[in-house]
Short mmCIF file of C-alpha atoms and ligand atoms in Angstrom, two decimals:
data_model
loop_
_atom_site.label_atom_id
_atom_site.label_comp_id
_atom_site.label_asym_id
_atom_site.label_seq_id
_atom_site.Cartn_x
_atom_site.Cartn_y
_atom_site.Cartn_z
CA MET A 1 2.22 5.90 -2.45
CA HIS A 2 2.73 5.57 -6.16
CA GLU A 3 -0.05 7.74 -7.43
CA LEU A 4 -0.44 5.97 -10.77
CA THR A 5 -1.41 2.84 -8.82
CA LEU A 6 -4.22 4.83 -7.20
CA VAL A 7 -5.38 6.24 -10.51
CA GLU A 8 -5.62 2.69 -11.86
CA GLY A 9 -7.76 1.72 -8.86
CA ILE A 10 -10.06 4.70 -9.45
CA ARG A 11 -10.34 3.86 -13.13
CA THR A 12 -11.54 0.34 -12.35
CA ILE A 13 -14.25 1.65 -10.02
CA VAL A 14 -15.34 4.28 -12.56
CA GLU A 15 -15.61 1.67 -15.31
CA ASP A 16 -17.64 -0.65 -13.07
CA HIS A 17 -20.02 2.17 -12.16
CA ALA A 18 -20.36 3.31 -15.77
CA ARG A 19 -21.57 -0.17 -16.65
CA THR A 20 -24.00 -0.64 -13.77
CA GLN A 21 -25.25 2.97 -13.49
CA HIS A 22 -25.38 3.67 -17.22
CA PHE A 23 -23.44 6.84 -17.76
CA ALA A 24 -21.06 7.79 -20.53
CA ARG A 25 -18.86 10.38 -18.96
CA VAL A 26 -17.64 11.64 -15.61
CA LEU A 27 -17.42 15.44 -15.31
CA VAL A 28 -16.19 15.76 -11.74
CA LEU A 29 -14.85 13.08 -9.43
CA ARG A 30 -14.41 13.78 -5.70
CA LEU A 31 -11.91 11.86 -3.62
CA GLU A 32 -11.54 11.83 0.15
CA ILE A 33 -7.94 11.41 1.21
CA GLY A 34 -6.81 11.17 4.83
CA ARG A 35 -3.83 13.21 5.98
CA PHE A 36 -1.89 10.05 6.86
CA ALA A 37 -2.63 8.24 3.60
CA GLY A 38 0.71 9.33 2.20
CA VAL A 39 -0.85 10.55 -1.02
CA GLU A 40 1.00 13.28 -2.87
CA LYS A 41 -1.84 15.38 -4.27
CA GLN A 42 0.33 17.07 -6.88
CA ALA A 43 1.48 13.69 -8.18
CA LEU A 44 -2.10 12.41 -8.24
CA HIS A 45 -3.22 15.33 -10.39
CA PHE A 46 -0.23 14.73 -12.60
CA ALA A 47 -1.08 11.03 -13.08
CA TRP A 48 -4.77 11.79 -13.58
CA ASP A 49 -5.04 12.80 -17.26
CA GLU A 50 -2.68 10.09 -18.41
CA GLY A 51 -4.25 7.35 -16.28
CA MET A 52 -7.85 8.18 -17.26
CA ARG A 53 -7.28 8.46 -21.00
CA GLY A 54 -9.80 6.32 -22.88
CA SER A 55 -11.99 5.82 -19.80
CA PRO A 56 -15.36 7.46 -18.97
CA ALA A 57 -13.42 9.80 -16.67
CA ALA A 58 -11.10 11.10 -19.40
CA GLY A 59 -10.94 14.86 -19.00
CA ALA A 60 -12.85 14.83 -15.71
CA VAL A 61 -12.00 17.33 -12.99
CA LEU A 62 -10.44 15.72 -9.94
CA GLU A 63 -11.36 17.29 -6.61
CA ILE A 64 -9.58 16.17 -3.47
CA ILE A 65 -11.14 16.58 -0.03
CA ASP A 66 -8.75 16.29 2.95
CA LEU A 67 -9.81 14.19 5.92
CA PRO A 68 -8.24 14.84 9.33
CA GLY A 69 -5.66 12.56 10.91
CA GLN A 70 -6.69 10.77 14.09
CA ALA A 71 -4.56 8.87 16.54
CA MET A 72 -4.90 7.04 19.81
CA CYS A 73 -2.47 8.27 22.46
CA ILE A 74 -1.03 5.38 24.45
CA ASP A 75 0.03 7.71 27.26
CA CYS A 76 -3.30 9.37 28.02
CA ASP A 77 -5.59 6.84 26.34
CA GLN A 78 -7.48 9.44 24.27
CA VAL A 79 -8.27 9.69 20.59
CA VAL A 80 -6.88 12.99 19.31
CA GLN A 81 -6.75 14.87 16.00
CA ILE A 82 -3.31 15.70 14.66
CA ASP A 83 -2.17 17.33 11.44
CA ASP A 84 1.13 15.59 11.01
CA ARG A 85 1.89 11.92 11.46
CA PHE A 86 4.66 12.74 13.98
CA ASP A 87 2.96 15.47 15.99
CA PRO A 88 2.95 14.85 19.76
CA CYS A 89 -0.34 14.33 21.60
CA PRO A 90 -2.05 17.74 21.93
CA LEU A 91 -3.43 16.71 25.34
CA CYS A 92 -0.43 15.25 27.16
CA GLY A 93 2.55 15.81 24.87
CA GLY A 94 3.12 12.05 24.58
CA GLU A 95 4.89 10.75 21.49
CA ARG A 96 3.48 7.24 21.38
CA LEU A 97 0.50 7.62 19.05
CA LEU A 98 -1.24 4.92 17.08
CA PRO A 99 -2.80 6.27 13.88
CA GLN A 100 -6.55 5.59 13.80
CA GLY A 101 -8.16 6.75 10.63
CA GLY A 102 -6.64 9.40 8.46
CA ASP A 103 -5.42 6.80 5.98
CA GLU A 104 -8.66 6.87 3.97
CA MET A 105 -8.45 6.85 0.19
CA ARG A 106 -11.96 6.71 -1.21
CA ILE A 107 -14.14 8.00 -4.00
CA LYS A 108 -16.90 10.07 -2.44
CA ASN A 109 -19.04 10.86 -5.45
CA MET A 110 -19.02 11.78 -9.10
CA GLU A 111 -20.99 14.04 -11.39
CA VAL A 112 -21.84 12.14 -14.53
CA VAL A 113 -23.79 12.47 -17.74
CA MET B 1 -12.36 20.62 -29.16
CA CYS B 2 -13.52 19.60 -25.72
CA SER B 3 -15.35 16.32 -25.96
CA VAL B 4 -17.67 17.22 -23.08
CA CYS B 5 -19.30 20.37 -24.37
CA GLY B 6 -17.64 21.25 -27.62
CA CYS B 7 -15.88 24.30 -26.27
CA GLY B 8 -12.68 25.55 -27.88
CA ASP B 9 -9.28 24.04 -27.34
CA THR B 10 -7.98 26.68 -24.97
CA VAL B 11 -9.28 27.84 -21.64
CA ARG B 12 -8.72 31.42 -20.57
CA VAL B 13 -7.52 31.72 -16.98
CA GLY B 14 -6.64 35.29 -16.03
CA ASP B 15 -4.38 36.37 -18.85
CA LEU B 16 -3.20 32.84 -19.63
CA ASP B 17 -4.46 30.61 -22.40
CA LEU B 18 -4.23 27.02 -21.22
CA SER B 19 -4.87 23.97 -23.30
CA HIS B 20 -7.94 22.05 -22.24
CA ALA B 21 -5.79 19.19 -20.94
CA ASP B 22 -3.61 21.61 -18.94
CA ALA B 23 -6.64 23.19 -17.35
CA HIS B 24 -7.62 19.76 -16.11
CA ARG B 25 -4.11 18.92 -15.06
CA PHE B 26 -4.06 21.99 -12.84
CA GLY B 27 -7.46 21.08 -11.47
CA LEU B 28 -9.08 24.23 -12.84
CA ALA B 29 -12.81 24.14 -13.15
CA HIS B 30 -13.76 26.04 -16.25
CA HIS B 31 -17.14 26.94 -17.54
CA HIS B 32 -18.58 23.49 -18.10
CA HIS B 33 -17.18 21.73 -15.06
CA GLY B 34 -17.81 21.79 -11.34
CA LEU B 35 -20.74 24.14 -11.31
CA GLY B 36 -21.72 23.17 -7.80
CA PRO B 37 -24.22 20.72 -6.40
CA ALA B 38 -26.87 21.62 -8.94
CA GLY B 39 -24.62 20.10 -11.54
CA LEU B 40 -24.09 21.63 -14.91
CA SER B 41 -26.34 22.75 -17.61
CA VAL B 42 -24.80 23.09 -21.01
CA PRO B 43 -27.02 23.61 -24.00
CA GLY B 44 -27.36 20.36 -25.89
CA LEU B 45 -26.28 18.19 -22.96
CA THR B 46 -28.56 16.40 -20.55
CA GLN B 47 -28.40 17.50 -16.93
CA SER B 48 -25.60 15.82 -15.01
CA ARG B 49 -26.43 13.72 -11.99
CA LEU B 50 -24.52 13.05 -8.81
CA ILE B 51 -23.65 9.46 -8.00
CA GLU B 52 -22.65 8.72 -4.40
CA VAL B 53 -19.85 6.19 -4.63
CA GLU B 54 -18.34 6.04 -1.11
CA THR B 55 -15.97 3.30 -2.14
CA ALA B 56 -12.36 2.81 -1.05
CA ILE B 57 -10.01 3.08 -4.00
CA LEU B 58 -8.45 -0.29 -3.20
CA SER B 59 -11.78 -1.95 -2.33
CA LYS B 60 -11.46 -4.57 -5.07
CA ASN B 61 -8.08 -5.65 -3.73
CA ASP B 62 -9.40 -5.64 -0.17
CA ALA B 63 -12.32 -7.90 -1.08
CA ILE B 64 -10.01 -10.48 -2.68
CA ALA B 65 -7.63 -10.24 0.28
CA THR B 66 -10.50 -11.00 2.65
CA GLU B 67 -11.34 -14.04 0.55
CA ASN B 68 -7.70 -15.21 0.68
CA ARG B 69 -7.70 -14.75 4.45
CA HIS B 70 -10.85 -16.91 4.79
CA ILE B 71 -9.32 -19.73 2.77
CA LEU B 72 -5.95 -19.63 4.55
CA THR B 73 -7.50 -19.38 8.00
CA ALA B 74 -9.76 -22.34 7.30
CA LEU B 75 -6.59 -24.30 6.49
CA GLY B 76 -4.78 -23.05 9.60
CA VAL B 77 -2.01 -21.68 7.38
CA LEU B 78 0.16 -18.96 8.95
CA THR B 79 0.68 -16.39 6.19
CA LEU B 80 3.42 -13.78 6.48
CA ASN B 81 3.95 -10.90 4.06
CA LEU B 82 7.67 -10.03 4.06
CA VAL B 83 8.21 -6.41 3.10
CA SER B 84 11.38 -4.35 2.81
CA SER B 85 13.53 -2.26 0.51
CA PRO B 86 15.41 -4.18 -2.21
CA GLY B 87 18.31 -6.28 -0.98
CA SER B 88 17.60 -6.18 2.75
CA GLY B 89 18.12 -9.94 2.91
CA LYS B 90 14.61 -11.40 2.57
CA THR B 91 15.48 -14.37 0.36
CA THR B 92 18.64 -15.19 2.31
CA LEU B 93 16.63 -15.16 5.54
CA LEU B 94 13.90 -17.33 4.01
CA CYS B 95 16.42 -19.93 2.84
CA LYS B 96 18.00 -20.11 6.31
CA THR B 97 14.56 -20.22 7.94
CA ILE B 98 13.36 -23.05 5.71
CA THR B 99 16.43 -25.11 6.53
CA ALA B 100 16.07 -24.40 10.25
CA LEU B 101 12.36 -25.33 10.29
CA GLY B 102 13.34 -28.80 9.05
CA ASP B 103 10.37 -30.82 7.88
CA ALA B 104 7.65 -28.33 8.90
CA PRO B 105 5.32 -27.95 5.89
CA LEU B 106 5.71 -24.62 4.16
CA ALA B 107 5.51 -22.86 0.82
CA VAL B 108 6.83 -19.60 -0.59
CA ILE B 109 5.43 -17.00 -2.99
CA GLU B 110 8.15 -14.80 -4.50
CA GLY B 111 7.37 -11.38 -5.92
CA ASP B 112 9.84 -9.52 -8.14
CA GLN B 113 9.46 -7.29 -11.16
CA GLN B 114 11.66 -9.63 -13.23
CA THR B 115 13.52 -12.97 -13.08
CA SER B 116 12.86 -16.20 -11.22
CA HIS B 117 16.16 -16.00 -9.28
CA ASP B 118 14.54 -15.85 -5.88
CA ALA B 119 12.09 -18.73 -6.47
CA ASP B 120 15.03 -20.79 -7.81
CA ARG B 121 16.99 -20.07 -4.60
CA ILE B 122 13.99 -21.17 -2.50
CA ARG B 123 13.45 -24.35 -4.55
CA ALA B 124 17.12 -25.23 -4.04
CA THR B 125 16.26 -25.72 -0.34
CA GLY B 126 13.60 -28.27 -1.35
CA ALA B 127 10.61 -26.05 -0.54
CA PRO B 128 7.84 -25.41 -3.08
CA ALA B 129 7.89 -21.87 -4.47
CA ILE B 130 6.01 -19.85 -7.04
CA GLN B 131 7.53 -16.82 -8.70
CA ILE B 132 5.26 -13.91 -9.57
CA ASN B 133 6.76 -11.33 -11.93
CA THR B 134 4.95 -8.03 -11.61
CA GLY B 135 6.62 -6.44 -14.66
CA LYS B 136 6.28 -2.71 -14.12
CA GLY B 137 4.16 -3.29 -11.01
CA CYS B 138 5.82 -2.24 -7.77
CA HIS B 139 3.91 -4.50 -5.39
CA LEU B 140 2.03 -7.79 -5.14
CA ASP B 141 -1.76 -7.55 -5.05
CA ALA B 142 -4.37 -9.88 -3.60
CA GLN B 143 -5.39 -11.23 -7.02
CA MET B 144 -1.86 -12.40 -7.79
CA VAL B 145 -1.66 -14.11 -4.41
CA ALA B 146 -5.08 -15.74 -4.90
CA ALA B 147 -3.82 -17.31 -8.14
CA ALA B 148 -0.59 -18.46 -6.47
CA ILE B 149 -2.48 -20.01 -3.54
CA ASN B 150 -4.61 -21.88 -6.05
CA ASP B 151 -1.48 -23.31 -7.69
CA LEU B 152 0.48 -23.99 -4.50
CA ARG B 153 -2.37 -25.55 -2.51
CA PRO B 154 -0.74 -24.94 0.89
CA ARG B 155 -1.09 -27.81 3.36
CA THR B 156 -3.16 -27.60 6.54
CA GLY B 157 -1.14 -26.13 9.40
CA SER B 158 1.71 -24.97 7.15
CA TYR B 159 3.64 -21.72 6.84
CA LEU B 160 3.09 -19.55 3.78
CA PHE B 161 5.82 -16.94 3.27
CA ILE B 162 5.14 -14.20 0.74
CA GLU B 163 8.24 -12.24 -0.25
CA ASN B 164 6.88 -8.97 -1.59
CA VAL B 165 8.57 -6.81 -4.21
CA GLY B 166 11.43 -4.87 -2.61
CA ASN B 167 9.75 -1.47 -2.09
CA LEU B 168 8.98 0.38 1.14
CA VAL B 169 6.02 2.27 -0.32
CA CYS B 170 3.16 0.58 -2.19
CA PRO B 171 3.18 -2.89 -0.60
CA ALA B 172 2.05 -1.19 2.63
CA ALA B 173 -1.30 -0.32 1.05
CA PHE B 174 -2.10 -3.71 -0.51
CA ASP B 175 -3.59 -6.27 1.82
CA LEU B 176 -2.85 -9.77 0.50
CA GLY B 177 -4.83 -11.69 3.12
CA GLU B 178 -1.80 -12.28 5.36
CA ASP B 179 -1.82 -12.74 9.13
CA ALA B 180 0.97 -10.22 9.58
CA LYS B 181 3.40 -8.07 7.68
CA VAL B 182 7.00 -8.64 8.71
CA ALA B 183 9.26 -5.69 7.86
CA ILE B 184 12.88 -6.56 7.19
CA LEU B 185 15.26 -3.67 7.85
CA SER B 186 18.98 -4.27 7.40
CA VAL B 187 21.44 -2.32 9.48
CA THR B 188 23.15 -0.94 6.37
CA GLU B 189 20.07 1.06 5.31
CA GLY B 190 20.22 3.91 7.81
CA GLU B 191 18.55 4.52 11.17
CA ASP B 192 16.05 7.00 9.73
CA LYS B 193 14.26 4.59 7.35
CA PRO B 194 11.24 4.06 9.65
CA LEU B 195 10.73 7.84 9.79
CA LYS B 196 11.09 8.23 6.03
CA TYR B 197 8.72 5.38 5.17
CA PRO B 198 6.34 5.33 8.15
CA ASP B 199 3.43 3.59 6.42
CA MET B 200 5.28 0.34 5.95
CA PHE B 201 6.54 0.16 9.52
CA THR B 202 3.13 1.16 10.86
CA ALA B 203 1.52 -1.69 8.95
CA ALA B 204 4.03 -4.29 10.17
CA SER B 205 3.54 -6.36 13.32
CA LEU B 206 7.15 -7.45 13.53
CA ALA B 207 10.37 -5.80 12.40
CA LEU B 208 13.47 -7.89 11.82
CA LEU B 209 16.65 -5.88 12.11
CA THR B 210 18.90 -7.94 9.85
CA LYS B 211 22.58 -8.19 8.86
CA THR B 212 23.56 -7.35 12.44
CA ASP B 213 26.97 -8.91 11.68
CA LEU B 214 27.62 -5.81 9.55
CA ALA B 215 26.72 -3.30 12.28
CA PRO B 216 30.33 -2.64 13.39
CA HIS B 217 31.39 -2.06 9.77
CA CYS B 218 28.88 0.69 9.11
CA ASP B 219 28.66 2.40 12.50
CA ALA B 220 25.05 1.26 12.81
CA ASP B 221 23.32 2.30 16.02
CA LEU B 222 20.89 -0.56 16.65
CA SER B 223 19.07 1.18 19.50
CA ALA B 224 18.47 4.20 17.23
CA TYR B 225 16.87 1.85 14.67
CA GLU B 226 14.64 0.47 17.39
CA ALA B 227 13.71 3.88 18.79
CA ASN B 228 12.67 5.06 15.32
CA LEU B 229 10.65 1.90 14.70
CA ARG B 230 8.79 2.47 17.98
CA ARG B 231 8.32 6.14 17.17
CA VAL B 232 6.23 5.24 14.10
CA ASN B 233 4.67 2.12 15.60
CA PRO B 234 4.64 1.93 19.41
CA THR B 235 3.34 -1.65 19.36
CA ILE B 236 5.77 -3.18 16.84
CA GLU B 237 7.77 -6.22 17.94
CA ILE B 238 11.47 -6.09 17.06
CA LEU B 239 14.03 -8.88 16.70
CA ARG B 240 17.70 -8.51 15.76
CA LEU B 241 19.32 -11.18 13.65
CA SER B 242 22.03 -12.10 11.20
CA SER B 243 21.31 -14.66 8.51
CA ARG B 244 25.04 -14.94 7.97
CA THR B 245 26.09 -15.87 11.52
CA GLY B 246 22.76 -17.26 12.72
CA ASP B 247 22.69 -14.85 15.67
CA GLY B 248 19.12 -14.20 16.73
CA MET B 249 17.64 -16.95 14.54
CA ASP B 250 16.30 -18.86 17.55
CA ALA B 251 14.08 -15.99 18.67
CA TRP B 252 12.71 -15.61 15.12
CA LEU B 253 11.99 -19.35 14.87
CA ALA B 254 10.29 -19.26 18.28
CA TRP B 255 8.15 -16.32 17.08
CA LEU B 256 7.14 -18.32 14.00
CA ARG B 257 6.26 -21.47 15.94
CA ALA B 258 4.23 -19.52 18.50
CA ARG B 259 2.27 -17.71 15.76
CA LEU B 260 1.59 -20.97 13.91
CA ALA B 261 0.40 -22.65 17.11
CA ALA B 262 -1.89 -19.68 17.87
CA LYS B 263 -3.24 -19.80 14.32
CA GLY B 264 -4.11 -23.48 14.53
CA ALA B 265 -6.02 -22.86 17.74
CA THR B 266 -8.43 -20.35 16.18
N1 GTP C 1 26.60 -9.79 5.85
C1 GTP C 1 25.37 -10.19 5.63
N2 GTP C 1 24.88 -10.19 4.35
C2 GTP C 1 23.61 -10.60 4.14
C3 GTP C 1 22.79 -11.04 5.20
N3 GTP C 1 21.57 -11.37 4.68
C4 GTP C 1 21.67 -11.15 3.34
N4 GTP C 1 22.89 -10.70 3.01
C5 GTP C 1 23.37 -10.32 1.67
O1 GTP C 1 22.57 -9.26 1.19
C6 GTP C 1 22.41 -9.35 -0.24
C7 GTP C 1 20.94 -9.33 -0.62
O2 GTP C 1 20.30 -10.46 -0.07
P1 GTP C 1 18.91 -11.04 -0.60
O3 GTP C 1 18.54 -12.14 0.34
O4 GTP C 1 18.98 -11.36 -2.04
O5 GTP C 1 17.98 -9.79 -0.38
P2 GTP C 1 16.45 -9.62 -0.81
O6 GTP C 1 15.83 -8.74 0.22
O7 GTP C 1 15.81 -10.94 -1.02
O8 GTP C 1 16.59 -8.85 -2.19
P3 GTP C 1 15.42 -8.53 -3.26
O9 GTP C 1 14.53 -9.71 -3.34
O10 GTP C 1 16.17 -8.29 -4.53
O11 GTP C 1 14.74 -7.30 -2.75
C8 GTP C 1 23.10 -10.65 -0.64
O12 GTP C 1 24.40 -10.33 -1.10
C9 GTP C 1 23.17 -11.43 0.66
O13 GTP C 1 24.25 -12.33 0.71
C10 GTP C 1 23.32 -11.04 6.54
O14 GTP C 1 22.68 -11.40 7.54
N5 GTP C 1 24.61 -10.60 6.68
MG1 MG C 2 14.67 -11.57 -2.67
ZN1 ZN C 3 4.63 1.77 -6.15
ZN1 ZN C 4 -1.85 11.92 25.21
#
């Protein structure tokens, strides 16, 4: 993922909320990012200050919450939790897994004034 | 001075003095930020409040994509989002496909950062095409496609081909309202590409292994390509073809006709 693209998406949502919920400034913004979302956290932090400049979230602290990766195993027909996209099924060792969730990229909440 | 609370320019972390911006860049909560669920209380500032957002970062795009999908489905238009790395042979394949489909109604949306070369190549076949230039943007988004659909006015029961910007990363995340993503992977790119860029090949319903005429020249192992595609996406369909020799074109055309027929029936 190109992290600047994500920061632009977050900025749009922040600006919309600032208008409808009447706040001037975001102090902390919490994101939930799934393990399979392909988001490079370091790069996201790096893009953050630049991408938020001039918005209500300029200078805000970005907190990232990891969400687990889930996949459906075709071999044993179970939904399992895995850490890495290419881990085998922890139940049967099968390697044919369909990711199910774990690709989330959402804003959970923000602290605003 | 910090614009939030008026604190000084530097933030002391251990024995380091960081600029305010650096403290944020490194995600460091200093005295006026992140004071837990109770929020913060800084003299002279009103109490902060917590707003539950629970919104996907790309939700705006997704909403427009859903709208596109409604419109295209109502028209019985089969919409395919062609994704690949630059130069895998998307435009060449589209030109051959358009010629082979004869008088079947179709239209093409071309996405590139710059130039109208690809739309010009499509128009040379006689098919209507719109070029979208994304400038610095590395992918098409649903809003761009909505505008193009509005201009193109695709006919009932037609094909709509969207050639995305050549990029194996971001286009995977942006729903355009298509029926399926078709990943084009040429045999000169390397067998490990599905493993290196899993998101794109996970999102695709069909993979076209293209330029098969070149396989002997670059020691390409076609079954290794297929094994790696299935490793990231066990349900992906795979077809091998060469736009140059026409090998494998029949199976691709049959796939298209079957998908269009199924679409009309819904
Ligand atoms: N040998 C061979 N060459 C091909 C084939 N398909 C495309 N090419 C060549 O590959 C090069 C790139 O083809 P394009 O069709 O422009 O590729 P593209 O994916 O549309 O490129 P971008 O839009 O720039 O990402 C051209 O030189 C084509 O002639 C094929 O089946 N065999
Ligand atoms: Mg092209
Ligand atoms: Zn990108
Ligand atoms: Zn299993």
